[in-house]
C-alpha cells in the first residue's frame, strides 16, 4: 500500500480516490467498463483490494463515482470550448462532438447492458448522475426553438432521441470504424435536419 505522502489524512484520501478513478479511466479504454473487476482497479491503482473497498464498497458505487467525474469533465469542457454567443446549431454540434469524444475516451456498454450488470437501483442512480448532460441538451433545444432555428414537438423526448442517435455511434467509434470528427458530422447533420434547421 502506498505511504501517506499528503499533508493531511483528508488530502491522502482525496489523492487515493483520484488515483482509483484514474485507474478506472485507463482500464475503460483498454477493456471497457463492463469487463473491469475490482481486482483490476486495485492493481492498476497500486493499492490492495481491501483499501479499494474502503473507498468503494462495490463496482456499482465505483461506476457511479466515475460517471459523476466524467459528467463533470463533460460539463466543464462544454462550457470552456463553446464560444460566447454561439448559435443553437453550433452549440448542438459542440455537444455532439464532446459526447462522441467522451464515448471514445471512456468506452462503456450500452444502457441495456449496464442495467443488466448493475441492477435497476444502481442503474437509476447512474442515470441521475448523467441528467445534467441531458439538461444542457434540453436548454440548447429550447434556445433553438425560441430563436426559430429548431422545431420539436416534445423537447424532453427529442433530447432522449438525440442521445440515442449519439449512442448509436458507440460501437463504430470504439471499433475504429469511424472517427469522432466523421461521426460528429454525420450525427450533427442528421439531428439538425430532423430539427428542421437550415
PDB file of C-alpha atoms in Angstrom:
ATOM      1  CA  UNK A   1       0.000   0.000   0.000  1.00  0.00           C
ATOM      2  CA  UNK A   2       1.360   3.480  -0.836  1.00  0.00           C
ATOM      3  CA  UNK A   3       2.661   5.580   2.024  1.00  0.00           C
ATOM      4  CA  UNK A   4       0.807   8.682   3.113  1.00  0.00           C
ATOM      5  CA  UNK A   5       2.555  11.477   1.247  1.00  0.00           C
ATOM      6  CA  UNK A   6      -0.059  14.207   1.667  1.00  0.00           C
ATOM      7  CA  UNK A   7      -0.055  16.827   4.423  1.00  0.00           C
ATOM      8  CA  UNK A   8      -3.271  15.511   5.955  1.00  0.00           C
ATOM      9  CA  UNK A   9      -5.274  12.298   6.045  1.00  0.00           C
ATOM     10  CA  UNK A  10      -8.043  14.099   4.115  1.00  0.00           C
ATOM     11  CA  UNK A  11      -5.634  15.049   1.329  1.00  0.00           C
ATOM     12  CA  UNK A  12      -4.280  11.498   1.257  1.00  0.00           C
ATOM     13  CA  UNK A  13      -7.812  10.098   0.918  1.00  0.00           C
ATOM     14  CA  UNK A  14      -8.575  12.565  -1.890  1.00  0.00           C
ATOM     15  CA  UNK A  15      -5.349  11.578  -3.701  1.00  0.00           C
ATOM     16  CA  UNK A  16      -6.106   7.867  -3.315  1.00  0.00           C
ATOM     17  CA  UNK A  17      -9.670   8.345  -4.555  1.00  0.00           C
ATOM     18  CA  UNK A  18      -8.338  10.267  -7.542  1.00  0.00           C
ATOM     19  CA  UNK A  19      -5.806   7.514  -8.271  1.00  0.00           C
ATOM     20  CA  UNK A  20      -8.600   4.908  -8.169  1.00  0.00           C
ATOM     21  CA  UNK A  21     -10.785   6.861 -10.613  1.00  0.00           C
ATOM     22  CA  UNK A  22      -7.817   7.451 -12.920  1.00  0.00           C
ATOM     23  CA  UNK A  23      -7.252   3.688 -12.876  1.00  0.00           C
ATOM     24  CA  UNK A  24     -10.882   3.133 -13.933  1.00  0.00           C
ATOM     25  CA  UNK A  25     -10.394   5.643 -16.752  1.00  0.00           C
ATOM     26  CA  UNK A  26      -7.269   3.866 -18.044  1.00  0.00           C
ATOM     27  CA  UNK A  27      -8.837   0.412 -17.783  1.00  0.00           C
ATOM     28  CA  UNK A  28     -12.035   1.552 -19.507  1.00  0.00           C
ATOM     29  CA  UNK A  29     -10.010   2.458 -22.593  1.00  0.00           C
ATOM     30  CA  UNK A  30      -8.320  -0.952 -22.694  1.00  0.00           C
ATOM     31  CA  UNK A  31     -11.053  -3.397 -21.747  1.00  0.00           C
ATOM     32  CA  UNK A  32     -14.302  -1.455 -21.356  1.00  0.00           C
ATOM     33  CA  UNK A  33     -16.085  -0.604 -18.122  1.00  0.00           C
ATOM     34  CA  UNK A  34     -18.255  -3.715 -18.128  1.00  0.00           C
ATOM     35  CA  UNK A  35     -15.195  -6.016 -18.070  1.00  0.00           C
ATOM     36  CA  UNK A  36     -13.353  -4.202 -15.270  1.00  0.00           C
ATOM     37  CA  UNK A  37     -13.161  -6.009 -11.938  1.00  0.00           C
ATOM     38  CA  UNK A  38     -12.418  -4.555  -8.523  1.00  0.00           C
ATOM     39  CA  UNK A  39      -9.180  -6.585  -8.565  1.00  0.00           C
ATOM     40  CA  UNK A  40      -8.195  -4.946 -11.873  1.00  0.00           C
ATOM     41  CA  UNK A  41      -8.833  -1.476 -10.449  1.00  0.00           C
ATOM     42  CA  UNK A  42      -6.889  -2.135  -7.246  1.00  0.00           C
ATOM     43  CA  UNK A  43      -3.915  -3.449  -9.217  1.00  0.00           C
ATOM     44  CA  UNK A  44      -3.967  -0.539 -11.664  1.00  0.00           C
ATOM     45  CA  UNK A  45      -4.224   1.987  -8.804  1.00  0.00           C
ATOM     46  CA  UNK A  46      -1.380   0.338  -6.881  1.00  0.00           C
ATOM     47  CA  UNK A  47      -3.465  -0.434  -3.798  1.00  0.00           C
ATOM     48  CA  UNK A  48      -4.886  -3.551  -2.174  1.00  0.00           C
ATOM     49  CA  UNK A  49      -8.473  -4.657  -2.715  1.00  0.00           C
ATOM     50  CA  UNK A  50      -9.127  -4.003   0.977  1.00  0.00           C
ATOM     51  CA  UNK A  51      -8.112  -0.362   0.535  1.00  0.00           C
ATOM     52  CA  UNK A  52     -10.266  -0.114  -2.606  1.00  0.00           C
ATOM     53  CA  UNK A  53     -13.300  -1.460  -0.731  1.00  0.00           C
ATOM     54  CA  UNK A  54     -12.738   1.183   1.952  1.00  0.00           C
ATOM     55  CA  UNK A  55     -13.410   3.787  -0.742  1.00  0.00           C
ATOM     56  CA  UNK A  56     -15.988   1.981  -2.866  1.00  0.00           C
ATOM     57  CA  UNK A  57     -17.975  -0.941  -1.398  1.00  0.00           C
ATOM     58  CA  UNK A  58     -18.818  -2.449  -4.789  1.00  0.00           C
ATOM     59  CA  UNK A  59     -18.483  -1.969  -8.531  1.00  0.00           C
ATOM     60  CA  UNK A  60     -21.766  -0.049  -8.761  1.00  0.00           C
ATOM     61  CA  UNK A  61     -20.505   2.584  -6.288  1.00  0.00           C
ATOM     62  CA  UNK A  62     -17.227   2.803  -8.204  1.00  0.00           C
ATOM     63  CA  UNK A  63     -19.002   3.292 -11.547  1.00  0.00           C
ATOM     64  CA  UNK A  64     -21.306   5.915 -10.052  1.00  0.00           C
ATOM     65  CA  UNK A  65     -18.302   7.926  -8.836  1.00  0.00           C
ATOM     66  CA  UNK A  66     -16.565   7.509 -12.182  1.00  0.00           C
ATOM     67  CA  UNK A  67     -19.684   8.582 -14.093  1.00  0.00           C
ATOM     68  CA  UNK A  68     -20.022  11.647 -11.889  1.00  0.00           C
ATOM     69  CA  UNK A  69     -16.404  12.591 -12.662  1.00  0.00           C
ATOM     70  CA  UNK A  70     -16.868  12.094 -16.422  1.00  0.00           C
ATOM     71  CA  UNK A  71     -20.095  14.132 -16.349  1.00  0.00           C
ATOM     72  CA  UNK A  72     -18.323  16.998 -14.538  1.00  0.00           C
ATOM     73  CA  UNK A  73     -15.491  16.851 -17.076  1.00  0.00           C
ATOM     74  CA  UNK A  74     -18.017  16.982 -19.945  1.00  0.00           C
ATOM     75  CA  UNK A  75     -19.823  19.993 -18.492  1.00  0.00           C
ATOM     76  CA  UNK A  76     -16.557  21.844 -17.837  1.00  0.00           C
ATOM     77  CA  UNK A  77     -15.324  21.063 -21.381  1.00  0.00           C
ATOM     78  CA  UNK A  78     -18.605  22.165 -22.922  1.00  0.00           C
ATOM     79  CA  UNK A  79     -18.569  25.466 -21.041  1.00  0.00           C
ATOM     80  CA  UNK A  80     -14.876  26.049 -21.831  1.00  0.00           C
ATOM     81  CA  UNK A  81     -14.974  25.167 -25.532  1.00  0.00           C
ATOM     82  CA  UNK A  82     -18.221  26.857 -26.512  1.00  0.00           C
ATOM     83  CA  UNK A  83     -17.663  30.381 -27.816  1.00  0.00           C
ATOM     84  CA  UNK A  84     -19.801  33.126 -26.300  1.00  0.00           C
ATOM     85  CA  UNK A  85     -22.815  33.926 -28.453  1.00  0.00           C
ATOM     86  CA  UNK A  86     -22.677  30.639 -30.382  1.00  0.00           C
ATOM     87  CA  UNK A  87     -25.801  29.770 -32.361  1.00  0.00           C
ATOM     88  CA  UNK A  88     -28.028  26.921 -31.186  1.00  0.00           C
ATOM     89  CA  UNK A  89     -26.788  24.830 -34.136  1.00  0.00           C
ATOM     90  CA  UNK A  90     -23.144  25.422 -33.175  1.00  0.00           C
ATOM     91  CA  UNK A  91     -23.934  24.598 -29.544  1.00  0.00           C
ATOM     92  CA  UNK A  92     -25.599  21.383 -30.675  1.00  0.00           C
ATOM     93  CA  UNK A  93     -22.579  20.455 -32.817  1.00  0.00           C
ATOM     94  CA  UNK A  94     -20.263  21.072 -29.848  1.00  0.00           C
ATOM     95  CA  UNK A  95     -22.489  18.950 -27.610  1.00  0.00           C
ATOM     96  CA  UNK A  96     -22.492  16.075 -30.116  1.00  0.00           C
ATOM     97  CA  UNK A  97     -18.714  16.244 -30.650  1.00  0.00           C
ATOM     98  CA  UNK A  98     -17.941  16.229 -26.920  1.00  0.00           C
ATOM     99  CA  UNK A  99     -20.370  13.381 -26.274  1.00  0.00           C
ATOM    100  CA  UNK A 100     -18.746  11.293 -29.001  1.00  0.00           C
ATOM    101  CA  UNK A 101     -15.255  12.122 -27.722  1.00  0.00           C
ATOM    102  CA  UNK A 102     -16.398  11.004 -24.277  1.00  0.00           C
ATOM    103  CA  UNK A 103     -17.705   7.697 -25.655  1.00  0.00           C
ATOM    104  CA  UNK A 104     -14.293   7.048 -27.198  1.00  0.00           C
ATOM    105  CA  UNK A 105     -12.272   8.212 -24.185  1.00  0.00           C
ATOM    106  CA  UNK A 106     -14.325   6.175 -21.706  1.00  0.00           C
ATOM    107  CA  UNK A 107     -15.782   3.139 -23.504  1.00  0.00           C
ATOM    108  CA  UNK A 108     -18.769   1.654 -21.736  1.00  0.00           C
ATOM    109  CA  UNK A 109     -21.586  -0.740 -22.544  1.00  0.00           C
ATOM    110  CA  UNK A 110     -24.958   0.478 -23.738  1.00  0.00           C
ATOM    111  CA  UNK A 111     -27.789   1.310 -21.369  1.00  0.00           C
ATOM    112  CA  UNK A 112     -29.400  -2.141 -21.514  1.00  0.00           C
ATOM    113  CA  UNK A 113     -26.108  -3.899 -20.748  1.00  0.00           C
ATOM    114  CA  UNK A 114     -25.317  -1.522 -17.897  1.00  0.00           C
ATOM    115  CA  UNK A 115     -28.771  -2.019 -16.454  1.00  0.00           C
ATOM    116  CA  UNK A 116     -28.301  -5.779 -16.529  1.00  0.00           C
ATOM    117  CA  UNK A 117     -24.828  -5.550 -14.967  1.00  0.00           C
ATOM    118  CA  UNK A 118     -25.663  -3.048 -12.224  1.00  0.00           C
ATOM    119  CA  UNK A 119     -29.270  -3.865 -11.434  1.00  0.00           C
ATOM    120  CA  UNK A 120     -32.204  -1.442 -11.648  1.00  0.00           C
ATOM    121  CA  UNK A 121     -31.453   0.589  -8.481  1.00  0.00           C
ATOM    122  CA  UNK A 122     -27.807   1.282  -9.310  1.00  0.00           C
ATOM    123  CA  UNK A 123     -28.703   1.947 -12.936  1.00  0.00           C
ATOM    124  CA  UNK A 124     -31.299   4.520 -11.844  1.00  0.00           C
ATOM    125  CA  UNK A 125     -28.681   6.271  -9.709  1.00  0.00           C
ATOM    126  CA  UNK A 126     -26.322   6.195 -12.680  1.00  0.00           C
ATOM    127  CA  UNK A 127     -28.995   7.803 -14.867  1.00  0.00           C
ATOM    128  CA  UNK A 128     -29.430  10.568 -12.272  1.00  0.00           C
ATOM    129  CA  UNK A 129     -25.692  11.313 -12.438  1.00  0.00           C
ATOM    130  CA  UNK A 130     -25.821  11.900 -16.208  1.00  0.00           C
ATOM    131  CA  UNK A 131     -29.005  14.002 -16.024  1.00  0.00           C
ATOM    132  CA  UNK A 132     -27.014  17.294 -16.126  1.00  0.00           C
ATOM    133  CA  UNK A 133     -25.887  16.444 -19.668  1.00  0.00           C
ATOM    134  CA  UNK A 134     -29.480  15.955 -20.762  1.00  0.00           C
ATOM    135  CA  UNK A 135     -30.383  19.299 -19.160  1.00  0.00           C
ATOM    136  CA  UNK A 136     -27.704  21.021 -21.271  1.00  0.00           C
ATOM    137  CA  UNK A 137     -29.159  19.427 -24.390  1.00  0.00           C
ATOM    138  CA  UNK A 138     -32.714  20.434 -23.431  1.00  0.00           C
ATOM    139  CA  UNK A 139     -31.519  24.019 -22.943  1.00  0.00           C
ATOM    140  CA  UNK A 140     -29.873  24.010 -26.392  1.00  0.00           C
ATOM    141  CA  UNK A 141     -33.108  22.762 -27.960  1.00  0.00           C
ATOM    142  CA  UNK A 142     -35.252  25.287 -26.093  1.00  0.00           C
ATOM    143  CA  UNK A 143     -32.968  28.143 -27.180  1.00  0.00           C
ATOM    144  CA  UNK A 144     -33.086  26.907 -30.776  1.00  0.00           C
ATOM    145  CA  UNK A 145     -36.893  26.737 -30.712  1.00  0.00           C
ATOM    146  CA  UNK A 146     -37.139  30.249 -29.199  1.00  0.00           C
ATOM    147  CA  UNK A 147     -34.810  31.561 -31.909  1.00  0.00           C
ATOM    148  CA  UNK A 148     -36.924  29.885 -34.604  1.00  0.00           C
ATOM    149  CA  UNK A 149     -33.992  27.667 -35.651  1.00  0.00           C
ATOM    150  CA  UNK A 150     -35.389  24.323 -34.434  1.00  0.00           C
ATOM    151  CA  UNK A 151     -38.765  22.617 -34.420  1.00  0.00           C
ATOM    152  CA  UNK A 152     -39.649  19.926 -31.874  1.00  0.00           C
ATOM    153  CA  UNK A 153     -42.982  18.709 -30.552  1.00  0.00           C
ATOM    154  CA  UNK A 154     -41.628  17.470 -27.211  1.00  0.00           C
ATOM    155  CA  UNK A 155     -38.249  18.830 -26.097  1.00  0.00           C
ATOM    156  CA  UNK A 156     -37.502  16.137 -23.489  1.00  0.00           C
ATOM    157  CA  UNK A 157     -38.403  13.312 -25.870  1.00  0.00           C
ATOM    158  CA  UNK A 158     -36.337  14.949 -28.607  1.00  0.00           C
ATOM    159  CA  UNK A 159     -33.339  15.187 -26.240  1.00  0.00           C
ATOM    160  CA  UNK A 160     -33.633  11.464 -25.451  1.00  0.00           C
ATOM    161  CA  UNK A 161     -33.767  10.637 -29.164  1.00  0.00           C
ATOM    162  CA  UNK A 162     -30.677  12.755 -29.871  1.00  0.00           C
ATOM    163  CA  UNK A 163     -28.765  10.992 -27.091  1.00  0.00           C
ATOM    164  CA  UNK A 164     -29.852   7.659 -28.594  1.00  0.00           C
ATOM    165  CA  UNK A 165     -28.530   8.720 -32.016  1.00  0.00           C
ATOM    166  CA  UNK A 166     -25.212   9.710 -30.407  1.00  0.00           C
ATOM    167  CA  UNK A 167     -25.139   6.364 -28.568  1.00  0.00           C
ATOM    168  CA  UNK A 168     -25.674   4.526 -31.849  1.00  0.00           C
ATOM    169  CA  UNK A 169     -22.137   5.575 -32.853  1.00  0.00           C
ATOM    170  CA  UNK A 170     -20.591   3.989 -29.725  1.00  0.00           C
ATOM    171  CA  UNK A 171     -19.625   0.661 -31.323  1.00  0.00           C
ATOM    172  CA  UNK A 172     -18.309   2.131 -34.618  1.00  0.00           C
ATOM    173  CA  UNK A 173     -16.222   4.635 -32.632  1.00  0.00           C
ATOM    174  CA  UNK A 174     -14.741   2.099 -30.237  1.00  0.00           C
ATOM    175  CA  UNK A 175     -14.017  -0.372 -33.054  1.00  0.00           C
ATOM    176  CA  UNK A 176     -12.283   2.365 -35.058  1.00  0.00           C
ATOM    177  CA  UNK A 177     -14.714   2.221 -37.992  1.00  0.00           C
ATOM    178  CA  UNK A 178     -15.366   5.966 -37.680  1.00  0.00           C
ATOM    179  CA  UNK A 179     -13.524   8.914 -36.153  1.00  0.00           C
ATOM    180  CA  UNK A 180     -15.009  11.397 -33.703  1.00  0.00           C
ATOM    181  CA  UNK A 181     -14.909  14.028 -36.459  1.00  0.00           C
ATOM    182  CA  UNK A 182     -16.720  11.863 -39.022  1.00  0.00           C
ATOM    183  CA  UNK A 183     -19.298  10.622 -36.527  1.00  0.00           C
ATOM    184  CA  UNK A 184     -19.789  14.182 -35.267  1.00  0.00           C
ATOM    185  CA  UNK A 185     -20.546  15.457 -38.757  1.00  0.00           C
ATOM    186  CA  UNK A 186     -22.930  12.582 -39.511  1.00  0.00           C
ATOM    187  CA  UNK A 187     -24.827  12.828 -36.237  1.00  0.00           C
ATOM    188  CA  UNK A 188     -24.980  16.641 -36.264  1.00  0.00           C
ATOM    189  CA  UNK A 189     -26.272  16.770 -39.833  1.00  0.00           C
ATOM    190  CA  UNK A 190     -28.866  14.075 -39.128  1.00  0.00           C
ATOM    191  CA  UNK A 191     -30.088  15.763 -35.936  1.00  0.00           C
ATOM    192  CA  UNK A 192     -30.115  19.285 -37.368  1.00  0.00           C
ATOM    193  CA  UNK A 193     -32.163  18.112 -40.359  1.00  0.00           C
ATOM    194  CA  UNK A 194     -34.569  16.331 -38.008  1.00  0.00           C
ATOM    195  CA  UNK A 195     -34.940  19.609 -36.094  1.00  0.00           C
ATOM    196  CA  UNK A 196     -35.730  21.478 -39.318  1.00  0.00           C
ATOM    197  CA  UNK A 197     -32.562  23.554 -39.106  1.00  0.00           C
ATOM    198  CA  UNK A 198     -31.108  25.194 -42.193  1.00  0.00           C
TER     199      UNK A 198
END
